Amino acid sequence: MTSLKYSIVLFLGLIASCFAQSQVNSFLKPSDTLNKPRLKGVVISETALASAALVGLSQLWYTDYPQSGFHTVDDSSEWLQMDKAGHLFSTYHLGSFGANALKWSGTSRKSQLLYGSTIGFAFMSVVEVFDGNSSQWGFSWSDMAANAAGTGLYVSQELLWKEQRIVPKFSFHTTEYAAMRPNVLGSSISQQILKDYNGQTYWLSANLHSFFKHSKIPKWMNIAVGYGADGMITGRSESTDVFLYPNTQRTRQFYLSLDADLTKINTKSHFLKTFFAVFNSIKIPAPTFEINGLGVVKFHYLYF
């Protein structure tokens, strides 16, 4: 009798699970025509999230430093341009999120490009203005150029191919440098992911099947080229802090690796499609060739 009870409970649980999954799939499925309630929800949600993020930055980040008159800085040589790669990555994916949110609400492709894909550039531009009014930083034209490049990468592919064949991706591994300057490079893993440029790698991951549509290459298979840097304790090589760490040498690193486009995995589940779309910004660990600025070639059996 007990086993029968368990069977009934399991059966009812499976029915509830299937019903819930059906509801989720129905909700996540993009609308074929303009859905005004969805569009209203997207606009309100994005406005609220952006406002909360900007207020949070203003209160939690910039209030710790004195304000100044609006000014610009030339930081184009800092961190071997790793921060610029981060700007491109962030702006691209914020724009991709904005465009896909409008697509989900059933808006026209033109609206997706005009109002959705540019949300990343708009948000990062406001952050740059915050920098311009802080004595610790300054408005950076090179940051703005990287922001524009991220948006341009998304928009240009939509106009040229009507699909995203080349996607910026990110990977990270811990380094020894964070312990040397935890206040700058992060004292915890979560901080180091954002602050330790030595452990970050930015990739451009290209889907092979999209370029060779009549080939037998699996639709999900990508090849990725990556950029990283090592030996950076400070932003600038001429900083006086460098003399405290004389054994470090700043070098660029270039990578070639395999990857996967998760959005090309065939599934009818809109939940899984959404899940894959979100995590498609992360480079999958894979065998990787590396060559650094010193001409040294390495092979990694599994590179993060």
CSV table of N, CA and C in Angstrom, one decimal, residues 170-174 185-186 188-197 199-202:
chain,number,residue,atom,x,y,z
A,170,PHE,N,33.7,34.9,-22.3
A,170,PHE,CA,34.5,35.2,-21.1
A,170,PHE,C,34.9,33.9,-20.4
A,171,SER,N,36.1,33.8,-19.9
A,171,SER,CA,36.6,32.7,-19.1
A,171,SER,C,37.5,33.3,-18.0
A,172,PHE,N,37.7,32.6,-16.9
A,172,PHE,CA,38.5,33.1,-15.8
A,172,PHE,C,39.2,32.0,-15.1
A,173,HIS,N,40.4,32.3,-14.6
A,173,HIS,CA,41.1,31.4,-13.7
A,173,HIS,C,41.8,32.3,-12.6
A,174,THR,N,42.0,31.7,-11.5
A,174,THR,CA,42.7,32.5,-10.4
A,174,THR,C,44.1,32.6,-10.7
A,185,LEU,N,43.0,43.9,-6.9
A,185,LEU,CA,42.7,42.8,-7.7
A,185,LEU,C,41.7,41.9,-7.1
A,186,GLY,N,41.2,42.1,-5.9
A,186,GLY,CA,40.2,41.3,-5.3
A,186,GLY,C,40.7,40.4,-4.2
A,188,SER,N,38.5,38.1,-2.8
A,188,SER,CA,37.7,36.8,-2.9
A,188,SER,C,37.5,36.5,-4.4
A,189,ILE,N,37.1,35.2,-4.6
A,189,ILE,CA,36.9,34.8,-6.0
A,189,ILE,C,35.9,35.7,-6.7
A,190,SER,N,34.8,36.0,-6.1
A,190,SER,CA,33.8,36.9,-6.8
A,190,SER,C,34.4,38.2,-7.2
A,191,GLN,N,35.2,38.8,-6.3
A,191,GLN,CA,35.9,40.1,-6.6
A,191,GLN,C,36.9,39.9,-7.7
A,192,GLN,N,37.7,38.8,-7.6
A,192,GLN,CA,38.8,38.6,-8.6
A,192,GLN,C,38.2,38.4,-10.0
A,193,ILE,N,37.1,37.8,-10.1
A,193,ILE,CA,36.5,37.6,-11.4
A,193,ILE,C,36.3,38.9,-12.1
A,194,LEU,N,35.9,40.0,-11.3
A,194,LEU,CA,35.7,41.3,-11.9
A,194,LEU,C,36.9,42.1,-12.0
A,195,LYS,N,37.9,41.9,-11.0
A,195,LYS,CA,39.0,42.9,-10.9
A,195,LYS,C,40.3,42.4,-11.4
A,196,ASP,N,40.6,41.1,-11.3
A,196,ASP,CA,41.9,40.6,-11.6
A,196,ASP,C,42.0,40.3,-13.1
A,197,TYR,N,42.5,41.3,-13.9
A,197,TYR,CA,42.6,41.1,-15.3
A,197,TYR,C,43.6,40.0,-15.7
A,199,GLY,N,43.6,37.1,-14.7
A,199,GLY,CA,42.9,35.8,-14.8
A,199,GLY,C,41.8,35.8,-15.8
A,200,GLN,N,41.5,36.9,-16.4
A,200,GLN,CA,40.4,37.0,-17.4
A,200,GLN,C,40.9,36.7,-18.8
A,201,THR,N,40.1,36.1,-19.5
A,201,THR,CA,40.3,35.9,-21.0
A,201,THR,C,39.0,36.3,-21.7
A,202,TYR,N,39.2,37.1,-22.7
A,202,TYR,CA,38.1,37.5,-23.6
A,202,TYR,C,38.2,36.8,-24.9
